mmCIF file of C-alpha atoms in Angstrom:
data_model
loop_
_atom_site.group_PDB
_atom_site.id
_atom_site.type_symbol
_atom_site.label_atom_id
_atom_site.label_comp_id
_atom_site.label_asym_id
_atom_site.label_seq_id
_atom_site.Cartn_x
_atom_site.Cartn_y
_atom_site.Cartn_z
ATOM 1 C CA MET A 26 -80.203 -38.788 59.540
ATOM 2 C CA ASN A 27 -76.534 -36.506 60.610
ATOM 3 C CA THR A 28 -76.429 -35.410 57.235
ATOM 4 C CA LYS A 29 -75.410 -31.651 58.083
ATOM 5 C CA ASN A 30 -73.081 -32.792 60.351
ATOM 6 C CA GLN A 31 -71.135 -35.395 58.659
ATOM 7 C CA LEU A 32 -70.989 -32.942 56.167
ATOM 8 C CA TRP A 33 -69.442 -30.056 57.969
ATOM 9 C CA CYS A 34 -67.072 -32.717 59.955
ATOM 10 C CA THR A 35 -65.647 -33.646 56.064
ATOM 11 C CA TRP A 36 -65.282 -30.177 54.406
ATOM 12 C CA SER A 37 -63.032 -29.321 58.199
ATOM 13 C CA GLY A 38 -60.953 -31.609 55.995
ATOM 14 C CA ILE A 39 -60.525 -29.423 53.326
ATOM 15 C CA ALA A 40 -60.361 -25.846 55.997
ATOM 16 C CA PHE A 41 -57.455 -27.817 57.372
ATOM 17 C CA ALA A 42 -55.805 -28.242 54.524
ATOM 18 C CA ILE A 43 -56.041 -24.607 53.370
ATOM 19 C CA LEU A 44 -54.503 -23.227 56.752
ATOM 20 C CA PHE A 45 -52.413 -25.591 58.240
ATOM 21 C CA THR A 46 -50.194 -24.805 54.249
ATOM 22 C CA VAL A 47 -51.462 -21.275 54.676
ATOM 23 C CA GLY A 48 -49.421 -21.454 58.424
ATOM 24 C CA PHE A 49 -46.717 -23.924 56.875
ATOM 25 C CA TRP A 50 -45.703 -22.166 53.777
ATOM 26 C CA PRO A 51 -46.719 -18.469 53.603
ATOM 27 C CA ILE A 52 -46.156 -17.526 57.333
ATOM 28 C CA SER A 53 -43.935 -19.425 58.184
ATOM 29 C CA HIS A 54 -41.677 -19.940 55.318
ATOM 30 C CA PHE A 55 -41.134 -23.831 56.400
ATOM 31 C CA MET A 56 -41.761 -24.007 52.611
ATOM 32 C CA PRO A 57 -38.590 -25.943 51.300
ATOM 33 C CA PRO A 58 -38.105 -27.414 54.842
ATOM 34 C CA PRO A 59 -34.569 -26.040 55.905
ATOM 35 C CA SER A 60 -31.832 -28.002 55.264
ATOM 36 C CA PRO A 61 -30.496 -30.879 57.451
ATOM 37 C CA THR A 62 -27.279 -30.019 57.118
ATOM 38 C CA MET A 63 -27.993 -26.611 58.310
ATOM 39 C CA SER A 64 -25.504 -25.378 60.901
ATOM 40 C CA ALA A 65 -26.776 -24.512 65.069
ATOM 41 C CA ALA A 66 -25.761 -20.928 64.166
ATOM 42 C CA GLU A 67 -27.963 -20.333 60.873
ATOM 43 C CA VAL A 68 -30.984 -22.669 62.394
ATOM 44 C CA ALA A 69 -30.996 -19.996 65.441
ATOM 45 C CA GLY A 70 -30.390 -17.315 63.138
ATOM 46 C CA MET A 71 -33.554 -19.221 61.303
ATOM 47 C CA TYR A 72 -35.168 -18.559 63.930
ATOM 48 C CA SER A 73 -34.983 -15.093 65.235
ATOM 49 C CA ALA A 74 -34.700 -13.526 62.231
ATOM 50 C CA ASN A 75 -38.309 -14.385 61.777
ATOM 51 C CA THR A 76 -39.283 -14.503 65.643
ATOM 52 C CA ASN A 77 -43.162 -13.738 65.349
ATOM 53 C CA GLN A 78 -44.357 -14.597 61.858
ATOM 54 C CA ILE A 79 -43.199 -18.738 62.872
ATOM 55 C CA ARG A 80 -45.012 -18.219 65.876
ATOM 56 C CA PHE A 81 -47.400 -17.564 64.081
ATOM 57 C CA GLY A 82 -47.641 -19.466 61.845
ATOM 58 C CA LEU A 83 -46.814 -22.256 64.266
ATOM 59 C CA LEU A 84 -50.398 -21.264 66.150
ATOM 60 C CA VAL A 85 -52.183 -21.489 62.219
ATOM 61 C CA MET A 86 -50.715 -24.696 60.948
ATOM 62 C CA MET A 87 -52.484 -25.975 65.181
ATOM 63 C CA GLY A 88 -55.149 -24.401 65.434
ATOM 64 C CA ALA A 89 -55.767 -26.592 61.930
ATOM 65 C CA SER A 90 -54.601 -29.676 63.183
ATOM 66 C CA GLY A 91 -57.356 -29.898 65.302
ATOM 67 C CA LEU A 92 -60.259 -30.215 62.028
ATOM 68 C CA ILE A 93 -58.466 -33.528 61.430
ATOM 69 C CA LEU A 94 -60.720 -35.302 64.035
ATOM 70 C CA PRO A 95 -63.657 -34.372 62.939
ATOM 71 C CA PHE A 96 -62.449 -35.687 59.072
ATOM 72 C CA THR A 97 -61.399 -38.866 60.524
ATOM 73 C CA ALA A 98 -65.248 -39.492 61.992
ATOM 74 C CA ALA A 99 -66.446 -38.448 58.657
ATOM 75 C CA ILE A 100 -64.465 -40.808 57.143
ATOM 76 C CA ALA A 101 -65.481 -43.579 60.419
ATOM 77 C CA ALA A 102 -69.567 -42.924 59.842
ATOM 78 C CA GLN A 103 -68.793 -44.133 55.776
ATOM 79 C CA MET A 104 -66.974 -46.414 56.653
ATOM 80 C CA LYS A 105 -68.946 -47.906 59.251
ATOM 81 C CA ARG A 106 -71.545 -48.564 56.078
ATOM 82 C CA MET A 107 -69.305 -50.844 54.655
ATOM 83 C CA GLU A 108 -68.558 -52.528 58.077
ATOM 84 C CA ASP A 109 -71.138 -55.556 59.313
ATOM 85 C CA ALA A 110 -70.962 -55.424 62.364
ATOM 86 C CA PRO A 111 -68.118 -55.113 64.697
ATOM 87 C CA SER A 112 -66.489 -53.076 62.787
ATOM 88 C CA ILE A 113 -63.239 -52.989 63.397
ATOM 89 C CA LEU A 114 -62.035 -51.233 60.038
ATOM 90 C CA THR A 115 -63.930 -48.260 61.472
ATOM 91 C CA TYR A 116 -62.443 -47.989 64.990
ATOM 92 C CA LEU A 117 -58.799 -49.108 63.122
ATOM 93 C CA GLN A 118 -59.190 -46.064 61.883
ATOM 94 C CA LEU A 119 -60.496 -43.889 63.747
ATOM 95 C CA ALA A 120 -57.880 -44.833 66.612
ATOM 96 C CA SER A 121 -54.899 -44.737 63.995
ATOM 97 C CA GLY A 122 -56.233 -41.392 62.540
ATOM 98 C CA THR A 123 -57.010 -39.474 65.794
ATOM 99 C CA LEU A 124 -52.924 -40.634 66.777
ATOM 100 C CA GLY A 125 -52.031 -38.831 63.092
ATOM 101 C CA ALA A 126 -53.364 -35.750 64.311
ATOM 102 C CA VAL A 127 -50.611 -36.324 67.192
ATOM 103 C CA PHE A 128 -48.254 -36.040 65.018
ATOM 104 C CA PHE A 129 -49.314 -32.656 62.971
ATOM 105 C CA ILE A 130 -49.746 -31.235 67.207
ATOM 106 C CA VAL A 131 -46.455 -31.889 68.807
ATOM 107 C CA PRO A 132 -43.679 -30.594 65.652
ATOM 108 C CA CYS A 133 -46.070 -27.366 66.038
ATOM 109 C CA VAL A 134 -45.050 -26.958 69.643
ATOM 110 C CA LEU A 135 -41.536 -28.335 69.479
ATOM 111 C CA TRP A 136 -40.610 -25.854 66.710
ATOM 112 C CA SER A 137 -42.762 -22.951 69.424
ATOM 113 C CA VAL A 138 -40.562 -23.940 72.033
ATOM 114 C CA ALA A 139 -37.365 -23.303 69.660
ATOM 115 C CA ALA A 140 -39.119 -19.771 69.482
ATOM 116 C CA PHE A 141 -40.087 -19.341 72.168
ATOM 117 C CA ARG A 142 -36.511 -17.884 73.200
ATOM 118 C CA PRO A 143 -34.620 -17.631 70.012
ATOM 119 C CA GLU A 144 -31.291 -16.354 72.429
ATOM 120 C CA ARG A 145 -30.288 -19.430 74.511
ATOM 121 C CA ALA A 146 -28.093 -21.558 73.172
ATOM 122 C CA PRO A 147 -28.117 -22.592 69.196
ATOM 123 C CA ASP A 148 -27.335 -26.226 69.948
ATOM 124 C CA LEU A 149 -30.640 -27.065 71.928
ATOM 125 C CA ILE A 150 -32.580 -24.460 68.897
ATOM 126 C CA HIS A 151 -30.966 -26.295 66.655
ATOM 127 C CA LEU A 152 -31.845 -29.865 68.826
ATOM 128 C CA MET A 153 -35.406 -28.703 69.315
ATOM 129 C CA ASN A 154 -35.147 -27.909 65.786
ATOM 130 C CA ASP A 155 -34.339 -31.720 64.114
ATOM 131 C CA ALA A 156 -36.577 -32.339 66.976
ATOM 132 C CA GLY A 157 -39.822 -30.819 64.911
ATOM 133 C CA TRP A 158 -38.814 -31.706 61.816
ATOM 134 C CA MET A 159 -38.408 -35.340 62.581
ATOM 135 C CA LEU A 160 -41.398 -35.752 64.022
ATOM 136 C CA PHE A 161 -43.223 -34.526 61.789
ATOM 137 C CA LEU A 162 -42.206 -36.460 59.333
ATOM 138 C CA MET A 163 -41.037 -40.278 60.098
ATOM 139 C CA PRO A 164 -43.505 -41.369 62.203
ATOM 140 C CA PHE A 165 -45.138 -42.981 58.562
ATOM 141 C CA THR A 166 -46.860 -45.600 60.562
ATOM 142 C CA THR A 167 -50.506 -44.984 62.154
ATOM 143 C CA PHE A 168 -50.557 -43.794 58.737
ATOM 144 C CA ILE A 169 -50.381 -46.950 57.438
ATOM 145 C CA VAL A 170 -52.853 -48.171 59.677
ATOM 146 C CA GLN A 171 -55.626 -46.111 58.648
ATOM 147 C CA ASN A 172 -55.209 -46.135 54.828
ATOM 148 C CA PHE A 173 -54.888 -50.142 55.303
ATOM 149 C CA ALA A 174 -58.046 -49.473 57.325
ATOM 150 C CA ILE A 175 -59.906 -47.585 54.687
ATOM 151 C CA GLY A 176 -58.720 -49.814 51.905
ATOM 152 C CA ILE A 177 -59.714 -52.846 52.569
ATOM 153 C CA ALA A 178 -63.411 -51.232 54.165
ATOM 154 C CA VAL A 179 -64.124 -50.283 50.538
ATOM 155 C CA LEU A 180 -62.868 -53.060 48.847
ATOM 156 C CA GLY A 181 -64.381 -55.992 51.644
ATOM 157 C CA ASP A 182 -67.740 -53.815 50.454
ATOM 158 C CA LYS A 183 -70.097 -56.238 48.584
ATOM 159 C CA SER A 184 -73.182 -54.191 48.485
ATOM 160 C CA ALA A 185 -74.559 -54.250 44.836
ATOM 161 C CA GLN A 186 -73.881 -50.414 45.517
ATOM 162 C CA PRO A 187 -71.187 -50.235 47.634
ATOM 163 C CA VAL A 188 -70.141 -46.456 49.389
ATOM 164 C CA PHE A 189 -66.573 -45.900 47.453
ATOM 165 C CA PRO A 190 -65.718 -46.784 44.328
ATOM 166 C CA ARG A 191 -62.963 -49.874 44.926
ATOM 167 C CA TRP A 192 -60.239 -48.519 42.975
ATOM 168 C CA LEU A 193 -60.325 -45.949 45.947
ATOM 169 C CA GLY A 194 -59.229 -49.108 48.555
ATOM 170 C CA PHE A 195 -55.854 -49.352 46.544
ATOM 171 C CA PHE A 196 -55.890 -45.598 45.788
ATOM 172 C CA ASN A 197 -55.338 -45.713 49.427
ATOM 173 C CA PHE A 198 -52.549 -48.785 49.494
ATOM 174 C CA TRP A 199 -50.862 -46.817 47.328
ATOM 175 C CA VAL A 200 -50.921 -43.248 49.336
ATOM 176 C CA ALA A 201 -49.506 -46.253 52.320
ATOM 177 C CA VAL A 202 -46.898 -47.395 49.819
ATOM 178 C CA LEU A 203 -45.635 -43.098 49.747
ATOM 179 C CA PHE A 204 -45.700 -42.555 53.142
ATOM 180 C CA VAL A 205 -42.636 -45.864 54.106
ATOM 181 C CA PRO A 206 -39.489 -43.514 52.262
ATOM 182 C CA GLY A 207 -40.893 -40.472 55.139
ATOM 183 C CA GLY A 208 -39.071 -43.181 58.313
ATOM 184 C CA LEU A 209 -35.203 -43.209 56.409
ATOM 185 C CA LEU A 210 -35.318 -39.468 56.810
ATOM 186 C CA THR A 211 -32.890 -40.582 60.343
ATOM 187 C CA PHE A 212 -29.944 -41.617 57.978
ATOM 188 C CA PHE A 213 -29.851 -38.261 55.525
ATOM 189 C CA LYS A 214 -28.745 -35.096 55.804
ATOM 190 C CA THR A 215 -29.022 -34.909 52.138
ATOM 191 C CA GLY A 216 -30.232 -36.436 48.804
ATOM 192 C CA PRO A 217 -33.778 -37.471 48.137
ATOM 193 C CA PHE A 218 -34.983 -39.213 51.849
ATOM 194 C CA ALA A 219 -33.636 -36.682 53.810
ATOM 195 C CA TRP A 220 -36.542 -34.436 55.324
ATOM 196 C CA ASN A 221 -36.309 -31.824 52.026
ATOM 197 C CA GLY A 222 -36.090 -33.930 50.298
ATOM 198 C CA LEU A 223 -37.830 -34.912 47.459
ATOM 199 C CA MET A 224 -38.885 -38.784 48.226
ATOM 200 C CA ALA A 225 -38.774 -37.779 52.518
ATOM 201 C CA PHE A 226 -40.928 -34.535 51.955
ATOM 202 C CA TRP A 227 -41.683 -34.147 48.509
ATOM 203 C CA VAL A 228 -43.712 -36.571 47.613
ATOM 204 C CA PRO A 229 -45.999 -37.683 50.926
ATOM 205 C CA PHE A 230 -46.430 -33.496 51.370
ATOM 206 C CA VAL A 231 -48.086 -33.405 48.302
ATOM 207 C CA VAL A 232 -50.009 -36.950 47.877
ATOM 208 C CA PHE A 233 -51.229 -36.639 51.531
ATOM 209 C CA PHE A 234 -53.441 -33.429 50.635
ATOM 210 C CA THR A 235 -54.005 -34.801 47.465
ATOM 211 C CA TRP A 236 -55.504 -37.770 49.623
ATOM 212 C CA TYR A 237 -57.842 -35.125 51.750
ATOM 213 C CA ILE A 238 -58.841 -33.928 48.464
ATOM 214 C CA VAL A 239 -60.132 -37.416 46.859
ATOM 215 C CA MET A 240 -61.462 -38.292 49.711
ATOM 216 C CA PHE A 241 -63.340 -35.916 50.473
ATOM 217 C CA VAL A 242 -64.878 -35.581 46.797
ATOM 218 C CA PHE A 243 -65.861 -39.563 47.804
ATOM 219 C CA MET A 244 -67.363 -38.609 51.480
ATOM 220 C CA ARG A 245 -69.249 -35.650 49.772
ATOM 221 C CA LYS A 246 -70.822 -38.236 47.287
ATOM 222 C CA GLY A 247 -71.763 -41.365 49.657
ATOM 223 C CA ILE A 248 -72.845 -38.464 52.551
ATOM 224 C CA LEU A 249 -75.267 -37.240 49.439
ATOM 225 C CA ALA A 250 -76.256 -39.992 48.495
ATOM 226 C CA GLN A 251 -76.880 -41.164 52.073
ATOM 227 C CA ALA A 252 -79.169 -38.687 52.697
ATOM 228 C CA ALA A 253 -81.315 -39.370 49.966
ATOM 229 C CA GLY A 254 -81.527 -42.974 50.512
ATOM 230 C CA ARG A 255 -80.611 -44.130 47.584
ATOM 231 C CA PRO A 256 -76.792 -45.822 46.497
ATOM 232 C CA ALA A 257 -73.809 -43.433 45.686
ATOM 233 C CA MET B 242 -68.469 -60.960 41.281
ATOM 234 C CA ALA B 243 -69.747 -58.033 39.817
ATOM 235 C CA ASN B 244 -66.603 -56.737 37.805
ATOM 236 C CA MET B 245 -66.715 -60.800 36.066
ATOM 237 C CA ALA B 246 -69.249 -58.596 33.193
ATOM 238 C CA ALA B 247 -65.874 -56.013 32.660
ATOM 239 C CA ALA B 248 -63.874 -58.405 33.228
ATOM 240 C CA GLN B 249 -65.116 -60.112 30.069
ATOM 241 C CA SER B 250 -65.896 -57.418 27.967
ATOM 242 C CA ASP B 251 -63.965 -57.130 24.708
ATOM 243 C CA GLU B 252 -61.407 -54.769 25.992
ATOM 244 C CA HIS B 253 -60.457 -56.324 28.137
ATOM 245 C CA ILE B 254 -58.279 -55.318 31.378
ATOM 246 C CA PRO B 255 -56.388 -57.623 33.040
ATOM 247 C CA GLY B 256 -57.830 -57.913 36.510
ATOM 248 C CA GLU B 257 -59.943 -55.307 38.022
ATOM 249 C CA ALA B 258 -59.674 -52.247 36.621
ATOM 250 C CA GLY B 259 -58.973 -50.838 40.578
ATOM 251 C CA VAL B 260 -56.010 -52.605 40.527
ATOM 252 C CA TRP B 261 -54.073 -50.566 37.861
ATOM 253 C CA VAL B 262 -54.606 -47.704 39.899
ATOM 254 C CA PHE B 263 -52.036 -49.377 42.599
ATOM 255 C CA ILE B 264 -50.122 -50.569 39.413
ATOM 256 C CA LEU B 265 -49.646 -47.672 38.312
ATOM 257 C CA GLY B 266 -48.863 -45.115 40.920
ATOM 258 C CA ASP B 267 -45.550 -47.093 42.079
ATOM 259 C CA MET B 268 -45.043 -47.189 39.368
ATOM 260 C CA VAL B 269 -43.918 -43.520 39.327
ATOM 261 C CA VAL B 270 -42.983 -43.988 42.793
ATOM 262 C CA PHE B 271 -40.171 -46.158 41.329
ATOM 263 C CA ALA B 272 -39.898 -43.943 38.260
ATOM 264 C CA LEU B 273 -39.014 -41.326 40.783
ATOM 265 C CA LEU B 274 -37.107 -43.248 43.345
ATOM 266 C CA PHE B 275 -35.072 -44.662 39.244
ATOM 267 C CA GLY B 276 -35.416 -40.032 37.981
ATOM 268 C CA ALA B 277 -33.683 -39.373 41.216
ATOM 269 C CA PHE B 278 -30.134 -42.354 40.941
ATOM 270 C CA VAL B 279 -30.123 -41.016 37.966
ATOM 271 C CA TYR B 280 -29.562 -37.497 38.725
ATOM 272 C CA TYR B 281 -27.058 -38.136 41.296
ATOM 273 C CA ARG B 282 -25.343 -40.347 39.528
ATOM 274 C CA ALA B 283 -24.416 -37.685 37.146
ATOM 275 C CA ALA B 284 -23.455 -35.815 39.470
ATOM 276 C CA ASP B 285 -20.434 -38.701 40.435
ATOM 277 C CA VAL B 286 -19.586 -40.835 37.608
ATOM 278 C CA PRO B 287 -16.621 -41.289 38.816
ATOM 279 C CA LEU B 288 -18.355 -43.038 42.604
ATOM 280 C CA PHE B 289 -20.761 -44.333 41.098
ATOM 281 C CA ALA B 290 -19.178 -46.033 38.508
ATOM 282 C CA SER B 291 -16.223 -48.097 40.752
ATOM 283 C CA ALA B 292 -18.791 -48.431 43.376
ATOM 284 C CA GLN B 293 -20.941 -50.895 40.727
ATOM 285 C CA LEU B 294 -17.685 -52.888 40.344
ATOM 286 C CA SER B 295 -17.968 -53.619 43.391
ATOM 287 C CA LEU B 296 -21.499 -55.878 42.911
ATOM 288 C CA ASN B 297 -21.993 -59.106 41.174
ATOM 289 C CA GLN B 298 -23.732 -59.520 38.473
ATOM 290 C CA SER B 299 -23.706 -62.766 37.642
ATOM 291 C CA LEU B 300 -26.026 -62.660 41.219
ATOM 292 C CA GLY B 301 -28.379 -59.973 39.980
ATOM 293 C CA ALA B 302 -28.755 -61.874 36.864
ATOM 294 C CA LEU B 303 -29.793 -65.097 38.180
ATOM 295 C CA ASN B 304 -32.472 -63.591 40.061
ATOM 296 C CA THR B 305 -33.573 -61.372 36.772
ATOM 297 C CA LEU B 306 -33.824 -65.459 35.379
ATOM 298 C CA LEU B 307 -35.796 -66.484 39.185
ATOM 299 C CA LEU B 308 -38.333 -63.547 38.308
ATOM 300 C CA LEU B 309 -38.503 -64.160 34.389
ATOM 301 C CA THR B 310 -38.862 -67.642 35.162
ATOM 302 C CA SER B 311 -42.066 -66.995 37.760
ATOM 303 C CA SER B 312 -43.578 -65.006 34.935
ATOM 304 C CA TRP B 313 -43.559 -67.258 33.263
ATOM 305 C CA PHE B 314 -45.362 -69.621 35.910
ATOM 306 C CA VAL B 315 -47.969 -66.808 36.250
ATOM 307 C CA VAL B 316 -48.729 -66.813 32.653
ATOM 308 C CA HIS B 317 -49.540 -70.382 32.820
ATOM 309 C CA GLY B 318 -51.021 -70.247 35.979
ATOM 310 C CA VAL B 319 -53.524 -67.380 34.559
ATOM 311 C CA GLU B 320 -54.248 -69.133 31.239
ATOM 312 C CA ALA B 321 -55.535 -72.901 34.369
ATOM 313 C CA VAL B 322 -58.085 -69.991 34.993
ATOM 314 C CA ARG B 323 -59.087 -69.600 32.132
ATOM 315 C CA ALA B 324 -59.723 -73.626 31.425
ATOM 316 C CA ARG B 325 -61.496 -74.089 34.776
ATOM 317 C CA ARG B 326 -58.274 -76.427 35.796
ATOM 318 C CA ALA B 327 -57.696 -75.415 39.713
ATOM 319 C CA ALA B 328 -55.000 -77.884 40.643
ATOM 320 C CA LEU B 329 -52.358 -76.915 38.027
ATOM 321 C CA ALA B 330 -53.432 -73.053 38.512
ATOM 322 C CA ARG B 331 -52.081 -74.067 42.000
ATOM 323 C CA GLY B 332 -49.171 -76.195 41.355
ATOM 324 C CA MET B 333 -47.748 -72.509 39.223
ATOM 325 C CA LEU B 334 -48.489 -69.647 41.514
ATOM 326 C CA ALA B 335 -46.600 -72.388 43.942
ATOM 327 C CA ALA B 336 -44.437 -72.736 41.159
ATOM 328 C CA ALA B 337 -43.978 -68.660 40.955
ATOM 329 C CA PHE B 338 -43.932 -68.599 44.961
ATOM 330 C CA ALA B 339 -40.723 -70.769 44.421
ATOM 331 C CA CYS B 340 -39.266 -68.568 42.203
ATOM 332 C CA GLY B 341 -39.459 -65.586 45.080
ATOM 333 C CA VAL B 342 -37.837 -67.688 47.910
ATOM 334 C CA GLY B 343 -34.914 -67.948 45.289
ATOM 335 C CA PHE B 344 -34.350 -64.360 44.901
ATOM 336 C CA MET B 345 -35.126 -63.754 48.289
ATOM 337 C CA LEU B 346 -31.832 -66.694 48.875
ATOM 338 C CA VAL B 347 -29.867 -64.237 46.701
ATOM 339 C CA LYS B 348 -30.757 -61.479 47.743
ATOM 340 C CA TYR B 349 -29.640 -62.375 51.309
ATOM 341 C CA PHE B 350 -26.625 -64.829 50.175
ATOM 342 C CA GLU B 351 -26.018 -60.579 48.007
ATOM 343 C CA TYR B 352 -25.999 -58.964 51.392
ATOM 344 C CA GLY B 353 -24.605 -60.614 53.249
ATOM 345 C CA GLU B 354 -21.750 -60.604 50.670
ATOM 346 C CA LYS B 355 -21.459 -56.438 50.332
ATOM 347 C CA LEU B 356 -21.258 -56.282 54.499
ATOM 348 C CA ARG B 357 -18.909 -58.398 54.687
ATOM 349 C CA ALA B 358 -17.001 -56.464 52.722
ATOM 350 C CA GLY B 359 -17.732 -53.167 54.908
ATOM 351 C CA PHE B 360 -20.614 -52.444 51.972
ATOM 352 C CA THR B 361 -22.894 -50.733 54.815
ATOM 353 C CA ILE B 362 -26.136 -47.863 53.460
ATOM 354 C CA THR B 363 -23.726 -45.193 54.623
ATOM 355 C CA SER B 364 -20.752 -46.113 52.817
ATOM 356 C CA ASN B 365 -21.564 -43.760 49.930
ATOM 357 C CA ASP B 366 -24.465 -42.466 48.018
ATOM 358 C CA PHE B 367 -24.028 -45.433 45.170
ATOM 359 C CA PHE B 368 -24.479 -48.014 48.247
ATOM 360 C CA MET B 369 -26.822 -46.085 49.595
ATOM 361 C CA TYR B 370 -28.829 -46.316 46.060
ATOM 362 C CA TYR B 371 -27.840 -49.772 45.956
ATOM 363 C CA TYR B 372 -29.994 -51.073 49.819
ATOM 364 C CA LEU B 373 -33.092 -48.878 49.471
ATOM 365 C CA LEU B 374 -33.585 -49.711 45.904
ATOM 366 C CA THR B 375 -33.262 -52.639 46.064
ATOM 367 C CA GLY B 376 -34.477 -53.151 49.484
ATOM 368 C CA ILE B 377 -38.228 -50.809 48.549
ATOM 369 C CA HIS B 378 -37.899 -53.760 45.924
ATOM 370 C CA LEU B 379 -37.225 -56.731 47.934
ATOM 371 C CA LEU B 380 -40.567 -55.766 49.798
ATOM 372 C CA HIS B 381 -42.721 -55.801 46.941
ATOM 373 C CA VAL B 382 -41.052 -59.268 45.964
ATOM 374 C CA THR B 383 -42.475 -60.154 49.818
ATOM 375 C CA ILE B 384 -45.610 -58.688 48.694
ATOM 376 C CA GLY B 385 -46.103 -60.223 45.798
ATOM 377 C CA MET B 386 -45.422 -63.209 47.586
ATOM 378 C CA ALA B 387 -48.725 -62.883 50.006
ATOM 379 C CA VAL B 388 -50.784 -62.710 47.100
ATOM 380 C CA LEU B 389 -49.688 -65.920 45.630
ATOM 381 C CA ALA B 390 -50.570 -67.202 48.784
ATOM 382 C CA TYR B 391 -53.364 -65.716 48.710
ATOM 383 C CA LEU B 392 -54.463 -66.889 45.853
ATOM 384 C CA TRP B 393 -52.937 -69.949 46.775
ATOM 385 C CA GLN B 394 -55.261 -70.050 49.158
ATOM 386 C CA ARG B 395 -58.467 -69.394 47.356
ATOM 387 C CA LEU B 396 -58.267 -71.550 44.233
ATOM 388 C CA ARG B 397 -58.271 -74.524 47.019
ATOM 389 C CA SER B 398 -61.259 -72.979 49.203
ATOM 390 C CA ALA B 399 -63.524 -71.855 45.536
ATOM 391 C CA ASN B 400 -66.624 -73.596 44.455
ATOM 392 C CA ASP B 401 -66.772 -71.356 41.134
ATOM 393 C CA ILE B 402 -63.008 -71.078 39.826
ATOM 394 C CA ASP B 403 -64.708 -68.753 37.330
ATOM 395 C CA ALA B 404 -65.292 -66.577 39.724
ATOM 396 C CA GLN B 405 -61.795 -66.293 40.654
ATOM 397 C CA LEU B 406 -60.439 -64.837 37.487
ATOM 398 C CA SER B 407 -59.974 -61.324 38.790
ATOM 399 C CA ALA B 408 -58.820 -61.343 41.372
ATOM 400 C CA VAL B 409 -56.183 -64.316 40.068
ATOM 401 C CA GLU B 410 -55.697 -61.292 36.913
ATOM 402 C CA SER B 411 -54.829 -58.695 38.787
ATOM 403 C CA GLY B 412 -52.954 -60.812 41.835
ATOM 404 C CA ALA B 413 -51.283 -61.435 37.896
ATOM 405 C CA SER B 414 -50.429 -58.177 36.855
ATOM 406 C CA PHE B 415 -49.081 -57.219 39.872
ATOM 407 C CA TRP B 416 -46.479 -60.135 40.091
ATOM 408 C CA HIS B 417 -45.421 -58.599 36.453
ATOM 409 C CA MET B 418 -44.841 -55.398 37.194
ATOM 410 C CA VAL B 419 -42.822 -56.577 39.774
ATOM 411 C CA ASP B 420 -40.609 -58.566 37.454
ATOM 412 C CA ILE B 421 -40.415 -55.407 35.077
ATOM 413 C CA LEU B 422 -39.210 -53.365 38.786
ATOM 414 C CA TRP B 423 -36.578 -55.631 38.608
ATOM 415 C CA ILE B 424 -35.599 -55.687 34.951
ATOM 416 C CA LEU B 425 -35.016 -51.857 35.583
ATOM 417 C CA LEU B 426 -33.219 -51.704 38.359
ATOM 418 C CA PHE B 427 -31.138 -54.755 37.278
ATOM 419 C CA ALA B 428 -30.110 -52.529 33.558
ATOM 420 C CA LEU B 429 -29.620 -49.356 35.869
ATOM 421 C CA VAL B 430 -27.738 -50.041 38.845
ATOM 422 C CA TYR B 431 -25.728 -52.883 37.623
ATOM 423 C CA MET B 432 -25.476 -52.795 34.596
ATOM 424 C CA MET B 433 -25.179 -49.109 33.402
ATOM 425 C CA ARG B 434 -21.990 -47.789 32.382
#
């Protein structure tokens, strides 16, 4: 049994959360997000004022996002212990978690395109900035599929000593619900459903990283219990 | 089921404890949404007050009545499971489900009325909240009805009705939450002056 590898993969989720936040917040200054109401000139001004800082922050964020993959694989390894063959929810989680990483990596590239030639026409920078933020916060679907796959597997774990506590399954359903409002940002430039608003940004952002910490704690517990050959 | 022991202890939590993580979490989300509504309303009271006049309070009250009735049926469904009367319990859950269908029909006519009058999600801030809050709530009604149907099916195929109590209580707790949230929503969006 690869206890060591499993633990490394689990810790990589924490590394992702920290590195991504550092790139996003203190380096790129993308926190709080630039308002969707900013004009093309204002957005272009933001990219030309902090060009290299934004480039470097995005590089850190993009690099950090690769760490989503080992974390997703570690979740799959624990889920496989909950499920009877064929472990379809495990596969579903692996697929949706992997696809989810795309929505962290590709926005970083789009924002990098905006920062690549900050002297170009402001309208084009405006467009690329919109594309980055919308790709980053709007696609809730893969995350919901991932959370539901985990939640259903946890509740379906009928062994006498389940891998995860049952409430963690309901917690995953709750997290899924909180990602839905992000999809509404396509209608709004101000208010709680705009991409810098309470329901489209702040709540999903906080909940997403809380989910990483909570999952980390119980995955680590589950892996150590598995290694010791005792129930979690 | 492993959680039956917990369900029958002295400090009784309805349903399994885990489902309350979801229910309380969901209520936090609605608290944020209601808070946002009140916050933005305070910024433009005349707009919200005048737009509110175009809502149909009778249909809103009818929906309140439908959900309260459905909760009454659900309570009696849980009682019936405790009394080991599976057929009665299924009848009660079916009646609650029918109230849910009624709720959706009323909403269908209410939305139709608003859209024909030219009020859409982008008309103004009030209607943005009106459509979003009622829409997110309607999604919860749909999930709740799916849960009721699932429980109905479980009660039909189960040999041991006692083993169904925890699941029925969990689903019932969720349904009551959907009911309570509607009452708050009705008071805030339709009634608050």
